Amino acid sequence: MATRAESEIRVTILFGILQQLMTTRQNKLFANVFITSSQFGLLMHFTHNPTRSWLVSELAKVMEMNQPGITKVVTQLVDKGLLLATPDTSDGRKKHLKITDKGLRTCSKTMNFFEPDIQNIFSIVANDELSELEQRLEKLMTWLDNNRDDIKGL
């Protein structure tokens, strides 16, 4: 039986392998849709609260990307009509970004396009296992989200 430390290392390795395999799979799927995976990831962030507007600096922080990278993706999404950029009334350099109806539809269509592959991936997992997996991943995600700067060894 593995020790806790051995299991933690193995789970971390498995997450890395899963991330690589899923990224490769997603890249193949994104070759057939209207937006890139980076654009989709950012756009999906807006779908959690479609009425909220965001500044580039806020997005850079929550998406853990540098500001020039976020600005590039935002510009692409604005050019496609998926985000709306409204100048700040007190500082014209700032833009308030909001998802458009077209952006919401694009997210929905993209998820619908991915759904058959997602169902295929999870077809090997029983309903109760999937529910348990979801709960455990939510727990890890919440901890990582709340402890972004709590990195031991740095």
JSON list of C-alpha atoms in Angstrom, two decimals:
[
{"chain": "A", "resi": 1, "resn": "MET", "atom": "CA", "xyz": [0.00, 0.00, 0.00]},
{"chain": "A", "resi": 2, "resn": "ALA", "atom": "CA", "xyz": [1.31, 3.42, -0.94]},
{"chain": "A", "resi": 3, "resn": "THR", "atom": "CA", "xyz": [2.03, 6.05, 1.66]},
{"chain": "A", "resi": 4, "resn": "ARG", "atom": "CA", "xyz": [0.07, 9.31, 1.62]},
{"chain": "A", "resi": 5, "resn": "ALA", "atom": "CA", "xyz": [3.08, 11.15, 0.17]},
{"chain": "A", "resi": 6, "resn": "GLU", "atom": "CA", "xyz": [3.44, 8.55, -2.60]},
{"chain": "A", "resi": 7, "resn": "SER", "atom": "CA", "xyz": [-0.27, 8.83, -3.39]},
{"chain": "A", "resi": 8, "resn": "GLU", "atom": "CA", "xyz": [-0.09, 12.63, -3.47]},
{"chain": "A", "resi": 9, "resn": "ILE", "atom": "CA", "xyz": [2.81, 12.48, -5.93]},
{"chain": "A", "resi": 10, "resn": "ARG", "atom": "CA", "xyz": [1.03, 9.89, -8.08]},
{"chain": "A", "resi": 11, "resn": "VAL", "atom": "CA", "xyz": [-2.17, 11.98, -8.18]},
{"chain": "A", "resi": 12, "resn": "THR", "atom": "CA", "xyz": [-0.13, 15.05, -9.16]},
{"chain": "A", "resi": 13, "resn": "ILE", "atom": "CA", "xyz": [1.53, 13.07, -11.98]},
{"chain": "A", "resi": 14, "resn": "LEU", "atom": "CA", "xyz": [-1.89, 11.81, -13.11]},
{"chain": "A", "resi": 15, "resn": "PHE", "atom": "CA", "xyz": [-3.24, 15.38, -13.20]},
{"chain": "A", "resi": 16, "resn": "GLY", "atom": "CA", "xyz": [-0.29, 16.38, -15.39]},
{"chain": "A", "resi": 17, "resn": "ILE", "atom": "CA", "xyz": [-0.87, 13.49, -17.78]},
{"chain": "A", "resi": 18, "resn": "LEU", "atom": "CA", "xyz": [-4.62, 14.19, -17.87]},
{"chain": "A", "resi": 19, "resn": "GLN", "atom": "CA", "xyz": [-3.95, 17.86, -18.57]},
{"chain": "A", "resi": 20, "resn": "GLN", "atom": "CA", "xyz": [-1.65, 16.97, -21.48]},
{"chain": "A", "resi": 21, "resn": "LEU", "atom": "CA", "xyz": [-4.07, 14.43, -22.94]},
{"chain": "A", "resi": 22, "resn": "MET", "atom": "CA", "xyz": [-7.07, 16.75, -22.59]},
{"chain": "A", "resi": 23, "resn": "THR", "atom": "CA", "xyz": [-5.16, 19.69, -24.10]},
{"chain": "A", "resi": 24, "resn": "THR", "atom": "CA", "xyz": [-4.22, 17.62, -27.14]},
{"chain": "A", "resi": 25, "resn": "ARG", "atom": "CA", "xyz": [-7.82, 16.43, -27.48]},
{"chain": "A", "resi": 26, "resn": "GLN", "atom": "CA", "xyz": [-9.18, 19.97, -27.11]},
{"chain": "A", "resi": 27, "resn": "ASN", "atom": "CA", "xyz": [-6.75, 21.34, -29.68]},
{"chain": "A", "resi": 28, "resn": "LYS", "atom": "CA", "xyz": [-8.07, 18.81, -32.21]},
{"chain": "A", "resi": 29, "resn": "LEU", "atom": "CA", "xyz": [-11.65, 19.83, -31.44]},
{"chain": "A", "resi": 30, "resn": "PHE", "atom": "CA", "xyz": [-10.90, 23.57, -31.48]},
{"chain": "A", "resi": 31, "resn": "ALA", "atom": "CA", "xyz": [-9.50, 23.21, -35.00]},
{"chain": "A", "resi": 32, "resn": "ASN", "atom": "CA", "xyz": [-13.15, 22.83, -36.07]},
{"chain": "A", "resi": 33, "resn": "VAL", "atom": "CA", "xyz": [-14.77, 25.76, -34.24]},
{"chain": "A", "resi": 34, "resn": "PHE", "atom": "CA", "xyz": [-15.00, 29.54, -34.54]},
{"chain": "A", "resi": 35, "resn": "ILE", "atom": "CA", "xyz": [-12.72, 30.37, -31.58]},
{"chain": "A", "resi": 36, "resn": "THR", "atom": "CA", "xyz": [-9.45, 29.19, -30.07]},
{"chain": "A", "resi": 37, "resn": "SER", "atom": "CA", "xyz": [-9.11, 27.41, -26.75]},
{"chain": "A", "resi": 38, "resn": "SER", "atom": "CA", "xyz": [-7.64, 30.57, -25.17]},
{"chain": "A", "resi": 39, "resn": "GLN", "atom": "CA", "xyz": [-10.56, 32.64, -26.42]},
{"chain": "A", "resi": 40, "resn": "PHE", "atom": "CA", "xyz": [-13.03, 30.02, -25.21]},
{"chain": "A", "resi": 41, "resn": "GLY", "atom": "CA", "xyz": [-11.43, 29.83, -21.76]},
{"chain": "A", "resi": 42, "resn": "LEU", "atom": "CA", "xyz": [-11.67, 33.58, -21.31]},
{"chain": "A", "resi": 43, "resn": "LEU", "atom": "CA", "xyz": [-15.16, 33.78, -22.77]},
{"chain": "A", "resi": 44, "resn": "MET", "atom": "CA", "xyz": [-16.38, 30.99, -20.46]},
{"chain": "A", "resi": 45, "resn": "HIS", "atom": "CA", "xyz": [-15.22, 33.08, -17.51]},
{"chain": "A", "resi": 46, "resn": "PHE", "atom": "CA", "xyz": [-17.82, 35.69, -18.47]},
{"chain": "A", "resi": 47, "resn": "THR", "atom": "CA", "xyz": [-20.65, 33.13, -18.62]},
{"chain": "A", "resi": 48, "resn": "HIS", "atom": "CA", "xyz": [-20.61, 32.56, -14.85]},
{"chain": "A", "resi": 49, "resn": "ASN", "atom": "CA", "xyz": [-22.09, 36.04, -14.39]},
{"chain": "A", "resi": 50, "resn": "PRO", "atom": "CA", "xyz": [-23.03, 37.46, -17.81]},
{"chain": "A", "resi": 51, "resn": "THR", "atom": "CA", "xyz": [-24.21, 40.82, -16.44]},
{"chain": "A", "resi": 52, "resn": "ARG", "atom": "CA", "xyz": [-20.87, 41.62, -14.78]},
{"chain": "A", "resi": 53, "resn": "SER", "atom": "CA", "xyz": [-18.28, 43.73, -16.53]},
{"chain": "A", "resi": 54, "resn": "TRP", "atom": "CA", "xyz": [-14.54, 43.18, -16.08]},
{"chain": "A", "resi": 55, "resn": "LEU", "atom": "CA", "xyz": [-11.40, 45.24, -16.54]},
{"chain": "A", "resi": 56, "resn": "VAL", "atom": "CA", "xyz": [-8.40, 43.68, -18.27]},
{"chain": "A", "resi": 57, "resn": "SER", "atom": "CA", "xyz": [-6.40, 43.96, -15.03]},
{"chain": "A", "resi": 58, "resn": "GLU", "atom": "CA", "xyz": [-9.09, 42.00, -13.14]},
{"chain": "A", "resi": 59, "resn": "LEU", "atom": "CA", "xyz": [-9.18, 39.31, -15.83]},
{"chain": "A", "resi": 60, "resn": "ALA", "atom": "CA", "xyz": [-5.40, 39.00, -15.83]},
{"chain": "A", "resi": 61, "resn": "LYS", "atom": "CA", "xyz": [-5.47, 38.34, -12.10]},
{"chain": "A", "resi": 62, "resn": "VAL", "atom": "CA", "xyz": [-8.28, 35.77, -12.02]},
{"chain": "A", "resi": 63, "resn": "MET", "atom": "CA", "xyz": [-7.13, 34.02, -15.22]},
{"chain": "A", "resi": 64, "resn": "GLU", "atom": "CA", "xyz": [-3.51, 34.06, -13.98]},
{"chain": "A", "resi": 65, "resn": "MET", "atom": "CA", "xyz": [-2.23, 35.48, -17.25]},
{"chain": "A", "resi": 66, "resn": "ASN", "atom": "CA", "xyz": [-0.11, 38.53, -17.96]},
{"chain": "A", "resi": 67, "resn": "GLN", "atom": "CA", "xyz": [-1.89, 41.69, -19.03]},
{"chain": "A", "resi": 68, "resn": "PRO", "atom": "CA", "xyz": [-0.53, 41.75, -22.62]},
{"chain": "A", "resi": 69, "resn": "GLY", "atom": "CA", "xyz": [-1.73, 38.15, -23.14]},
{"chain": "A", "resi": 70, "resn": "ILE", "atom": "CA", "xyz": [-5.21, 38.93, -21.84]},
{"chain": "A", "resi": 71, "resn": "THR", "atom": "CA", "xyz": [-5.35, 42.14, -23.89]},
{"chain": "A", "resi": 72, "resn": "LYS", "atom": "CA", "xyz": [-4.56, 40.18, -27.06]},
{"chain": "A", "resi": 73, "resn": "VAL", "atom": "CA", "xyz": [-7.32, 37.62, -26.42]},
{"chain": "A", "resi": 74, "resn": "VAL", "atom": "CA", "xyz": [-9.79, 40.34, -25.38]},
{"chain": "A", "resi": 75, "resn": "THR", "atom": "CA", "xyz": [-9.09, 42.27, -28.59]},
{"chain": "A", "resi": 76, "resn": "GLN", "atom": "CA", "xyz": [-9.76, 39.15, -30.67]},
{"chain": "A", "resi": 77, "resn": "LEU", "atom": "CA", "xyz": [-13.05, 38.54, -28.83]},
{"chain": "A", "resi": 78, "resn": "VAL", "atom": "CA", "xyz": [-14.14, 42.17, -29.21]},
{"chain": "A", "resi": 79, "resn": "ASP", "atom": "CA", "xyz": [-13.28, 42.04, -32.94]},
{"chain": "A", "resi": 80, "resn": "LYS", "atom": "CA", "xyz": [-15.48, 38.93, -33.29]},
{"chain": "A", "resi": 81, "resn": "GLY", "atom": "CA", "xyz": [-18.35, 40.64, -31.48]},
{"chain": "A", "resi": 82, "resn": "LEU", "atom": "CA", "xyz": [-18.22, 38.20, -28.56]},
{"chain": "A", "resi": 83, "resn": "LEU", "atom": "CA", "xyz": [-17.24, 40.82, -25.97]},
{"chain": "A", "resi": 84, "resn": "LEU", "atom": "CA", "xyz": [-18.27, 44.45, -25.73]},
{"chain": "A", "resi": 85, "resn": "ALA", "atom": "CA", "xyz": [-15.68, 47.00, -24.60]},
{"chain": "A", "resi": 86, "resn": "THR", "atom": "CA", "xyz": [-17.06, 50.20, -23.07]},
{"chain": "A", "resi": 87, "resn": "PRO", "atom": "CA", "xyz": [-14.63, 53.01, -22.14]},
{"chain": "A", "resi": 88, "resn": "ASP", "atom": "CA", "xyz": [-14.48, 53.94, -18.46]},
{"chain": "A", "resi": 89, "resn": "THR", "atom": "CA", "xyz": [-16.11, 57.32, -17.82]},
{"chain": "A", "resi": 90, "resn": "SER", "atom": "CA", "xyz": [-13.26, 58.57, -15.61]},
{"chain": "A", "resi": 91, "resn": "ASP", "atom": "CA", "xyz": [-10.27, 56.91, -17.31]},
{"chain": "A", "resi": 92, "resn": "GLY", "atom": "CA", "xyz": [-10.48, 56.44, -21.07]},
{"chain": "A", "resi": 93, "resn": "ARG", "atom": "CA", "xyz": [-7.57, 53.97, -21.04]},
{"chain": "A", "resi": 94, "resn": "LYS", "atom": "CA", "xyz": [-9.70, 51.47, -19.12]},
{"chain": "A", "resi": 95, "resn": "LYS", "atom": "CA", "xyz": [-12.36, 49.41, -20.86]},
{"chain": "A", "resi": 96, "resn": "HIS", "atom": "CA", "xyz": [-15.22, 47.63, -19.15]},
{"chain": "A", "resi": 97, "resn": "LEU", "atom": "CA", "xyz": [-15.69, 44.27, -20.83]},
{"chain": "A", "resi": 98, "resn": "LYS", "atom": "CA", "xyz": [-18.94, 42.37, -21.00]},
{"chain": "A", "resi": 99, "resn": "ILE", "atom": "CA", "xyz": [-20.01, 39.26, -22.86]},
{"chain": "A", "resi": 100, "resn": "THR", "atom": "CA", "xyz": [-22.46, 39.82, -25.72]},
{"chain": "A", "resi": 101, "resn": "ASP", "atom": "CA", "xyz": [-25.45, 37.68, -26.65]},
{"chain": "A", "resi": 102, "resn": "LYS", "atom": "CA", "xyz": [-23.34, 36.40, -29.56]},
{"chain": "A", "resi": 103, "resn": "GLY", "atom": "CA", "xyz": [-20.61, 35.48, -27.05]},
{"chain": "A", "resi": 104, "resn": "LEU", "atom": "CA", "xyz": [-23.10, 33.54, -24.91]},
{"chain": "A", "resi": 105, "resn": "ARG", "atom": "CA", "xyz": [-24.45, 31.74, -28.00]},
{"chain": "A", "resi": 106, "resn": "THR", "atom": "CA", "xyz": [-20.89, 30.94, -29.14]},
{"chain": "A", "resi": 107, "resn": "CYS", "atom": "CA", "xyz": [-20.08, 29.40, -25.74]},
{"chain": "A", "resi": 108, "resn": "SER", "atom": "CA", "xyz": [-23.25, 27.34, -25.84]},
{"chain": "A", "resi": 109, "resn": "LYS", "atom": "CA", "xyz": [-22.64, 26.16, -29.42]},
{"chain": "A", "resi": 110, "resn": "THR", "atom": "CA", "xyz": [-19.02, 25.28, -28.60]},
{"chain": "A", "resi": 111, "resn": "MET", "atom": "CA", "xyz": [-20.06, 23.26, -25.55]},
{"chain": "A", "resi": 112, "resn": "ASN", "atom": "CA", "xyz": [-22.72, 21.50, -27.64]},
{"chain": "A", "resi": 113, "resn": "PHE", "atom": "CA", "xyz": [-20.06, 20.67, -30.23]},
{"chain": "A", "resi": 114, "resn": "PHE", "atom": "CA", "xyz": [-17.83, 19.20, -27.48]},
{"chain": "A", "resi": 115, "resn": "GLU", "atom": "CA", "xyz": [-20.64, 17.31, -25.74]},
{"chain": "A", "resi": 116, "resn": "PRO", "atom": "CA", "xyz": [-20.38, 14.07, -27.75]},
{"chain": "A", "resi": 117, "resn": "ASP", "atom": "CA", "xyz": [-16.67, 13.80, -26.99]},
{"chain": "A", "resi": 118, "resn": "ILE", "atom": "CA", "xyz": [-17.20, 14.67, -23.32]},
{"chain": "A", "resi": 119, "resn": "GLN", "atom": "CA", "xyz": [-19.85, 11.94, -23.08]},
{"chain": "A", "resi": 120, "resn": "ASN", "atom": "CA", "xyz": [-17.48, 9.54, -24.80]},
{"chain": "A", "resi": 121, "resn": "ILE", "atom": "CA", "xyz": [-14.69, 10.31, -22.31]},
{"chain": "A", "resi": 122, "resn": "PHE", "atom": "CA", "xyz": [-16.91, 9.85, -19.27]},
{"chain": "A", "resi": 123, "resn": "SER", "atom": "CA", "xyz": [-18.76, 6.80, -20.60]},
{"chain": "A", "resi": 124, "resn": "ILE", "atom": "CA", "xyz": [-16.36, 4.63, -18.59]},
{"chain": "A", "resi": 125, "resn": "VAL", "atom": "CA", "xyz": [-17.40, 6.32, -15.33]},
{"chain": "A", "resi": 126, "resn": "ALA", "atom": "CA", "xyz": [-20.55, 5.26, -13.47]},
{"chain": "A", "resi": 127, "resn": "ASN", "atom": "CA", "xyz": [-23.00, 7.98, -12.35]},
{"chain": "A", "resi": 128, "resn": "ASP", "atom": "CA", "xyz": [-22.12, 7.65, -8.66]},
{"chain": "A", "resi": 129, "resn": "GLU", "atom": "CA", "xyz": [-18.40, 7.71, -9.48]},
{"chain": "A", "resi": 130, "resn": "LEU", "atom": "CA", "xyz": [-18.87, 10.82, -11.61]},
{"chain": "A", "resi": 131, "resn": "SER", "atom": "CA", "xyz": [-20.72, 12.59, -8.83]},
{"chain": "A", "resi": 132, "resn": "GLU", "atom": "CA", "xyz": [-17.99, 11.68, -6.35]},
{"chain": "A", "resi": 133, "resn": "LEU", "atom": "CA", "xyz": [-15.26, 12.77, -8.79]},
{"chain": "A", "resi": 134, "resn": "GLU", "atom": "CA", "xyz": [-17.03, 16.09, -9.34]},
{"chain": "A", "resi": 135, "resn": "GLN", "atom": "CA", "xyz": [-17.26, 16.73, -5.58]},
{"chain": "A", "resi": 136, "resn": "ARG", "atom": "CA", "xyz": [-13.60, 15.93, -5.00]},
{"chain": "A", "resi": 137, "resn": "LEU", "atom": "CA", "xyz": [-12.41, 18.04, -7.92]},
{"chain": "A", "resi": 138, "resn": "GLU", "atom": "CA", "xyz": [-14.60, 20.94, -6.73]},
{"chain": "A", "resi": 139, "resn": "LYS", "atom": "CA", "xyz": [-12.91, 20.65, -3.33]},
{"chain": "A", "resi": 140, "resn": "LEU", "atom": "CA", "xyz": [-9.43, 20.76, -4.89]},
{"chain": "A", "resi": 141, "resn": "MET", "atom": "CA", "xyz": [-10.38, 23.60, -7.23]},
{"chain": "A", "resi": 142, "resn": "THR", "atom": "CA", "xyz": [-11.77, 25.68, -4.37]},
{"chain": "A", "resi": 143, "resn": "TRP", "atom": "CA", "xyz": [-8.64, 25.13, -2.29]},
{"chain": "A", "resi": 144, "resn": "LEU", "atom": "CA", "xyz": [-6.35, 26.03, -5.21]},
{"chain": "A", "resi": 145, "resn": "ASP", "atom": "CA", "xyz": [-8.45, 29.10, -6.01]},
{"chain": "A", "resi": 146, "resn": "ASN", "atom": "CA", "xyz": [-8.37, 30.30, -2.40]},
{"chain": "A", "resi": 147, "resn": "ASN", "atom": "CA", "xyz": [-4.66, 29.56, -1.95]},
{"chain": "A", "resi": 148, "resn": "ARG", "atom": "CA", "xyz": [-3.13, 30.78, -5.23]},
{"chain": "A", "resi": 149, "resn": "ASP", "atom": "CA", "xyz": [-0.11, 32.31, -3.52]},
{"chain": "A", "resi": 150, "resn": "ASP", "atom": "CA", "xyz": [0.33, 29.63, -0.82]},
{"chain": "A", "resi": 151, "resn": "ILE", "atom": "CA", "xyz": [3.16, 27.77, -2.60]},
{"chain": "A", "resi": 152, "resn": "LYS", "atom": "CA", "xyz": [5.54, 25.87, -0.36]},
{"chain": "A", "resi": 153, "resn": "GLY", "atom": "CA", "xyz": [9.20, 25.67, -1.31]},
{"chain": "A", "resi": 154, "resn": "LEU", "atom": "CA", "xyz": [9.47, 29.10, -2.95]}
]
